[in-house]
């Protein structure tokens, strides 16, 4: 199944010059969604994943399904001000500005193995920030399960200190 063909390109979103990879066209097809989750999960089976951390917002969709598939818990990494309890925070740069991620201070426990899931890695800032949050809380980053790697941007290199699995790569 060619999942790359199911991902729609949206030019100039969220700002001019950005070519947005829209995965909603892939997710709306049940067989493609199932295959996506299976491919995200395959390399992590038997790796003792305790928790999947999904990065806001499309990482929630994929991460929740991935956690269920791996028999793991799920925690969100969210944009600032979205979580109700005490949080820790990491700021990062992305290809079109700056942002921050937060997690509840009790989201993961010391020694847990956490798999970070997102729809796409571009510059790597968001993924690296999620990894830093996990490590700040005393857990171990087992790796990354990411649907799309934009190979023409430095994201994969930025997170290269951790294992990463990409389902689809665009040159």
PDB file of C-alpha atoms in Angstrom:
ATOM      1  CA  UNK A   1       0.000   0.000   0.000  1.00  0.00           C
ATOM      2  CA  UNK A   2       1.527   3.326  -1.081  1.00  0.00           C
ATOM      3  CA  UNK A   3       0.786   5.578   1.875  1.00  0.00           C
ATOM      4  CA  UNK A   4       2.817   8.486   0.467  1.00  0.00           C
ATOM      5  CA  UNK A   5       0.335   8.887  -2.400  1.00  0.00           C
ATOM      6  CA  UNK A   6      -2.514   9.286   0.092  1.00  0.00           C
ATOM      7  CA  UNK A   7      -0.912  12.342   1.717  1.00  0.00           C
ATOM      8  CA  UNK A   8      -2.152  15.616   0.227  1.00  0.00           C
ATOM      9  CA  UNK A   9       0.156  18.580  -0.434  1.00  0.00           C
ATOM     10  CA  UNK A  10      -1.240  21.977   0.578  1.00  0.00           C
ATOM     11  CA  UNK A  11       0.928  24.840  -0.703  1.00  0.00           C
ATOM     12  CA  UNK A  12       1.490  27.998   1.324  1.00  0.00           C
ATOM     13  CA  UNK A  13       0.087  26.650   4.597  1.00  0.00           C
ATOM     14  CA  UNK A  14       0.336  27.788   7.349  1.00  0.00           C
ATOM     15  CA  UNK A  15       2.238  30.599   5.624  1.00  0.00           C
ATOM     16  CA  UNK A  16       3.657  31.365   2.163  1.00  0.00           C
ATOM     17  CA  UNK A  17       6.520  29.110   1.117  1.00  0.00           C
ATOM     18  CA  UNK A  18       5.529  26.141   3.301  1.00  0.00           C
ATOM     19  CA  UNK A  19       4.308  22.976   1.569  1.00  0.00           C
ATOM     20  CA  UNK A  20       2.078  21.329   4.195  1.00  0.00           C
ATOM     21  CA  UNK A  21       1.777  17.525   4.174  1.00  0.00           C
ATOM     22  CA  UNK A  22      -1.879  16.887   5.043  1.00  0.00           C
ATOM     23  CA  UNK A  23      -2.375  13.392   6.468  1.00  0.00           C
ATOM     24  CA  UNK A  24      -6.158  13.721   6.885  1.00  0.00           C
ATOM     25  CA  UNK A  25      -6.595  12.271   3.397  1.00  0.00           C
ATOM     26  CA  UNK A  26      -4.681   9.171   4.510  1.00  0.00           C
ATOM     27  CA  UNK A  27      -6.517   8.822   7.839  1.00  0.00           C
ATOM     28  CA  UNK A  28     -10.004   8.970   6.328  1.00  0.00           C
ATOM     29  CA  UNK A  29      -9.489   5.603   4.643  1.00  0.00           C
ATOM     30  CA  UNK A  30      -9.827   2.767   7.222  1.00  0.00           C
ATOM     31  CA  UNK A  31      -7.404   0.409   5.466  1.00  0.00           C
ATOM     32  CA  UNK A  32      -4.750   3.105   5.095  1.00  0.00           C
ATOM     33  CA  UNK A  33      -5.175   4.239   8.703  1.00  0.00           C
ATOM     34  CA  UNK A  34      -4.823   0.636   9.920  1.00  0.00           C
ATOM     35  CA  UNK A  35      -1.742   0.101   7.737  1.00  0.00           C
ATOM     36  CA  UNK A  36      -0.201   3.361   8.993  1.00  0.00           C
ATOM     37  CA  UNK A  37      -0.561   2.330  12.626  1.00  0.00           C
ATOM     38  CA  UNK A  38       0.773  -1.147  11.858  1.00  0.00           C
ATOM     39  CA  UNK A  39       3.857   0.283  10.156  1.00  0.00           C
ATOM     40  CA  UNK A  40       4.438   2.707  13.029  1.00  0.00           C
ATOM     41  CA  UNK A  41       4.179  -0.138  15.554  1.00  0.00           C
ATOM     42  CA  UNK A  42       6.140  -2.884  13.774  1.00  0.00           C
ATOM     43  CA  UNK A  43       9.711  -1.917  14.763  1.00  0.00           C
ATOM     44  CA  UNK A  44       8.729  -1.293  18.386  1.00  0.00           C
ATOM     45  CA  UNK A  45       7.066  -4.622  19.169  1.00  0.00           C
ATOM     46  CA  UNK A  46       8.995  -6.414  21.899  1.00  0.00           C
ATOM     47  CA  UNK A  47      10.856  -3.213  22.829  1.00  0.00           C
ATOM     48  CA  UNK A  48       9.147  -2.850  26.227  1.00  0.00           C
ATOM     49  CA  UNK A  49       7.421   0.455  25.482  1.00  0.00           C
ATOM     50  CA  UNK A  50       5.633   1.656  28.624  1.00  0.00           C
ATOM     51  CA  UNK A  51       4.150   4.881  27.291  1.00  0.00           C
ATOM     52  CA  UNK A  52       3.569   6.513  23.912  1.00  0.00           C
ATOM     53  CA  UNK A  53       3.862  10.302  23.938  1.00  0.00           C
ATOM     54  CA  UNK A  54       1.830  11.927  21.170  1.00  0.00           C
ATOM     55  CA  UNK A  55       2.813  15.419  20.052  1.00  0.00           C
ATOM     56  CA  UNK A  56      -0.023  17.901  19.522  1.00  0.00           C
ATOM     57  CA  UNK A  57      -2.111  17.511  17.528  1.00  0.00           C
ATOM     58  CA  UNK A  58      -1.845  14.882  14.823  1.00  0.00           C
ATOM     59  CA  UNK A  59       0.505  12.926  17.077  1.00  0.00           C
ATOM     60  CA  UNK A  60      -2.512  12.421  19.357  1.00  0.00           C
ATOM     61  CA  UNK A  61      -4.395  10.607  16.611  1.00  0.00           C
ATOM     62  CA  UNK A  62      -1.511   8.349  15.640  1.00  0.00           C
ATOM     63  CA  UNK A  63      -0.085   8.044  19.147  1.00  0.00           C
ATOM     64  CA  UNK A  64      -3.337   6.903  20.743  1.00  0.00           C
ATOM     65  CA  UNK A  65      -3.788   4.169  18.150  1.00  0.00           C
ATOM     66  CA  UNK A  66      -0.103   3.219  18.432  1.00  0.00           C
ATOM     67  CA  UNK A  67      -0.287   2.984  22.230  1.00  0.00           C
ATOM     68  CA  UNK A  68      -3.271   0.654  21.975  1.00  0.00           C
ATOM     69  CA  UNK A  69      -1.468  -1.484  19.397  1.00  0.00           C
ATOM     70  CA  UNK A  70       1.652  -1.757  21.606  1.00  0.00           C
ATOM     71  CA  UNK A  71      -0.245  -2.290  24.875  1.00  0.00           C
ATOM     72  CA  UNK A  72       1.220   0.934  26.274  1.00  0.00           C
ATOM     73  CA  UNK A  73      -0.174   3.978  28.027  1.00  0.00           C
ATOM     74  CA  UNK A  74      -0.580   7.326  26.272  1.00  0.00           C
ATOM     75  CA  UNK A  75       0.420  10.856  27.308  1.00  0.00           C
ATOM     76  CA  UNK A  76       0.120  14.094  25.342  1.00  0.00           C
ATOM     77  CA  UNK A  77       2.804  16.710  24.727  1.00  0.00           C
ATOM     78  CA  UNK A  78       0.767  19.890  24.282  1.00  0.00           C
ATOM     79  CA  UNK A  79       1.042  23.512  23.294  1.00  0.00           C
ATOM     80  CA  UNK A  80       1.359  25.921  26.263  1.00  0.00           C
ATOM     81  CA  UNK A  81      -1.662  26.500  28.476  1.00  0.00           C
ATOM     82  CA  UNK A  82      -3.623  23.415  27.377  1.00  0.00           C
ATOM     83  CA  UNK A  83      -2.912  21.095  30.336  1.00  0.00           C
ATOM     84  CA  UNK A  84      -4.772  21.596  33.634  1.00  0.00           C
ATOM     85  CA  UNK A  85      -2.208  20.370  36.198  1.00  0.00           C
ATOM     86  CA  UNK A  86       1.388  21.394  36.938  1.00  0.00           C
ATOM     87  CA  UNK A  87       3.601  21.129  33.833  1.00  0.00           C
ATOM     88  CA  UNK A  88       7.169  21.296  32.650  1.00  0.00           C
ATOM     89  CA  UNK A  89       7.988  23.163  29.440  1.00  0.00           C
ATOM     90  CA  UNK A  90      10.562  23.212  26.630  1.00  0.00           C
ATOM     91  CA  UNK A  91      10.758  25.948  23.987  1.00  0.00           C
ATOM     92  CA  UNK A  92      11.909  25.178  20.439  1.00  0.00           C
ATOM     93  CA  UNK A  93      12.319  26.681  16.968  1.00  0.00           C
ATOM     94  CA  UNK A  94      10.437  25.405  13.921  1.00  0.00           C
ATOM     95  CA  UNK A  95      10.656  26.177  10.233  1.00  0.00           C
ATOM     96  CA  UNK A  96       8.181  29.063  10.473  1.00  0.00           C
ATOM     97  CA  UNK A  97       8.686  30.517  13.987  1.00  0.00           C
ATOM     98  CA  UNK A  98       9.025  29.435  17.616  1.00  0.00           C
ATOM     99  CA  UNK A  99       6.800  27.500  19.991  1.00  0.00           C
ATOM    100  CA  UNK A 100       6.860  25.430  23.169  1.00  0.00           C
ATOM    101  CA  UNK A 101       5.623  22.054  24.410  1.00  0.00           C
ATOM    102  CA  UNK A 102       4.406  21.121  27.855  1.00  0.00           C
ATOM    103  CA  UNK A 103       3.730  17.869  29.676  1.00  0.00           C
ATOM    104  CA  UNK A 104       2.235  17.217  33.067  1.00  0.00           C
ATOM    105  CA  UNK A 105       4.968  16.720  35.641  1.00  0.00           C
ATOM    106  CA  UNK A 106       3.480  13.317  36.484  1.00  0.00           C
ATOM    107  CA  UNK A 107       2.930  12.224  32.850  1.00  0.00           C
ATOM    108  CA  UNK A 108       5.779   9.713  32.872  1.00  0.00           C
ATOM    109  CA  UNK A 109       7.741   8.090  35.658  1.00  0.00           C
ATOM    110  CA  UNK A 110      11.441   7.632  36.193  1.00  0.00           C
ATOM    111  CA  UNK A 111      12.686   4.599  34.305  1.00  0.00           C
ATOM    112  CA  UNK A 112       9.722   4.262  31.958  1.00  0.00           C
ATOM    113  CA  UNK A 113      10.482   3.707  28.269  1.00  0.00           C
ATOM    114  CA  UNK A 114       8.659   6.276  26.173  1.00  0.00           C
ATOM    115  CA  UNK A 115       8.059   6.130  22.423  1.00  0.00           C
ATOM    116  CA  UNK A 116       7.396   9.569  20.939  1.00  0.00           C
ATOM    117  CA  UNK A 117       4.926   9.709  18.056  1.00  0.00           C
ATOM    118  CA  UNK A 118       4.152  12.454  15.583  1.00  0.00           C
ATOM    119  CA  UNK A 119       2.868  12.816  12.056  1.00  0.00           C
ATOM    120  CA  UNK A 120       5.905  14.573  10.608  1.00  0.00           C
ATOM    121  CA  UNK A 121       9.470  15.651  11.315  1.00  0.00           C
ATOM    122  CA  UNK A 122      10.737  18.732   9.488  1.00  0.00           C
ATOM    123  CA  UNK A 123      13.324  20.784  11.371  1.00  0.00           C
ATOM    124  CA  UNK A 124      13.202  18.409  14.335  1.00  0.00           C
ATOM    125  CA  UNK A 125      12.533  21.107  16.916  1.00  0.00           C
ATOM    126  CA  UNK A 126       9.189  19.754  18.080  1.00  0.00           C
ATOM    127  CA  UNK A 127      10.399  16.161  18.292  1.00  0.00           C
ATOM    128  CA  UNK A 128      13.568  17.157  20.154  1.00  0.00           C
ATOM    129  CA  UNK A 129      11.523  19.260  22.593  1.00  0.00           C
ATOM    130  CA  UNK A 130       9.272  16.264  23.326  1.00  0.00           C
ATOM    131  CA  UNK A 131      12.343  14.091  23.962  1.00  0.00           C
ATOM    132  CA  UNK A 132      13.788  16.722  26.282  1.00  0.00           C
ATOM    133  CA  UNK A 133      10.502  16.834  28.225  1.00  0.00           C
ATOM    134  CA  UNK A 134      10.503  13.046  28.625  1.00  0.00           C
ATOM    135  CA  UNK A 135      14.108  13.063  29.838  1.00  0.00           C
ATOM    136  CA  UNK A 136      13.483  16.056  32.118  1.00  0.00           C
ATOM    137  CA  UNK A 137      10.864  13.921  33.872  1.00  0.00           C
ATOM    138  CA  UNK A 138      13.337  11.050  34.371  1.00  0.00           C
ATOM    139  CA  UNK A 139      11.996   8.658  31.753  1.00  0.00           C
ATOM    140  CA  UNK A 140      13.946   7.159  28.849  1.00  0.00           C
ATOM    141  CA  UNK A 141      13.245   8.003  25.223  1.00  0.00           C
ATOM    142  CA  UNK A 142      13.011   4.605  23.529  1.00  0.00           C
ATOM    143  CA  UNK A 143      12.754   6.341  20.162  1.00  0.00           C
ATOM    144  CA  UNK A 144      10.459   7.992  17.655  1.00  0.00           C
ATOM    145  CA  UNK A 145       7.627   6.591  15.543  1.00  0.00           C
ATOM    146  CA  UNK A 146       6.964   9.209  12.871  1.00  0.00           C
ATOM    147  CA  UNK A 147       4.749   8.943   9.827  1.00  0.00           C
ATOM    148  CA  UNK A 148       6.574  11.421   7.542  1.00  0.00           C
ATOM    149  CA  UNK A 149      10.216  12.471   7.324  1.00  0.00           C
ATOM    150  CA  UNK A 150      10.965  15.464   5.120  1.00  0.00           C
ATOM    151  CA  UNK A 151      14.475  14.424   4.089  1.00  0.00           C
ATOM    152  CA  UNK A 152      15.298  17.835   2.600  1.00  0.00           C
ATOM    153  CA  UNK A 153      15.050  19.381   6.093  1.00  0.00           C
ATOM    154  CA  UNK A 154      17.373  18.603   9.043  1.00  0.00           C
ATOM    155  CA  UNK A 155      14.808  17.003  11.388  1.00  0.00           C
ATOM    156  CA  UNK A 156      16.094  13.423  11.236  1.00  0.00           C
ATOM    157  CA  UNK A 157      19.616  14.636  11.997  1.00  0.00           C
ATOM    158  CA  UNK A 158      18.420  16.792  14.917  1.00  0.00           C
ATOM    159  CA  UNK A 159      16.887  13.749  16.633  1.00  0.00           C
ATOM    160  CA  UNK A 160      19.548  11.264  15.494  1.00  0.00           C
ATOM    161  CA  UNK A 161      20.776  10.557  19.027  1.00  0.00           C
ATOM    162  CA  UNK A 162      17.597   8.489  19.493  1.00  0.00           C
ATOM    163  CA  UNK A 163      16.337   5.615  17.318  1.00  0.00           C
ATOM    164  CA  UNK A 164      13.702   6.730  14.827  1.00  0.00           C
ATOM    165  CA  UNK A 165      11.390   4.931  12.440  1.00  0.00           C
ATOM    166  CA  UNK A 166       9.763   6.785   9.533  1.00  0.00           C
ATOM    167  CA  UNK A 167       6.926   5.251   7.546  1.00  0.00           C
ATOM    168  CA  UNK A 168       7.125   7.647   4.573  1.00  0.00           C
ATOM    169  CA  UNK A 169       9.998   9.851   3.418  1.00  0.00           C
ATOM    170  CA  UNK A 170       9.867  12.719   0.953  1.00  0.00           C
ATOM    171  CA  UNK A 171      12.992  14.032  -0.815  1.00  0.00           C
TER     172      UNK A 171
END
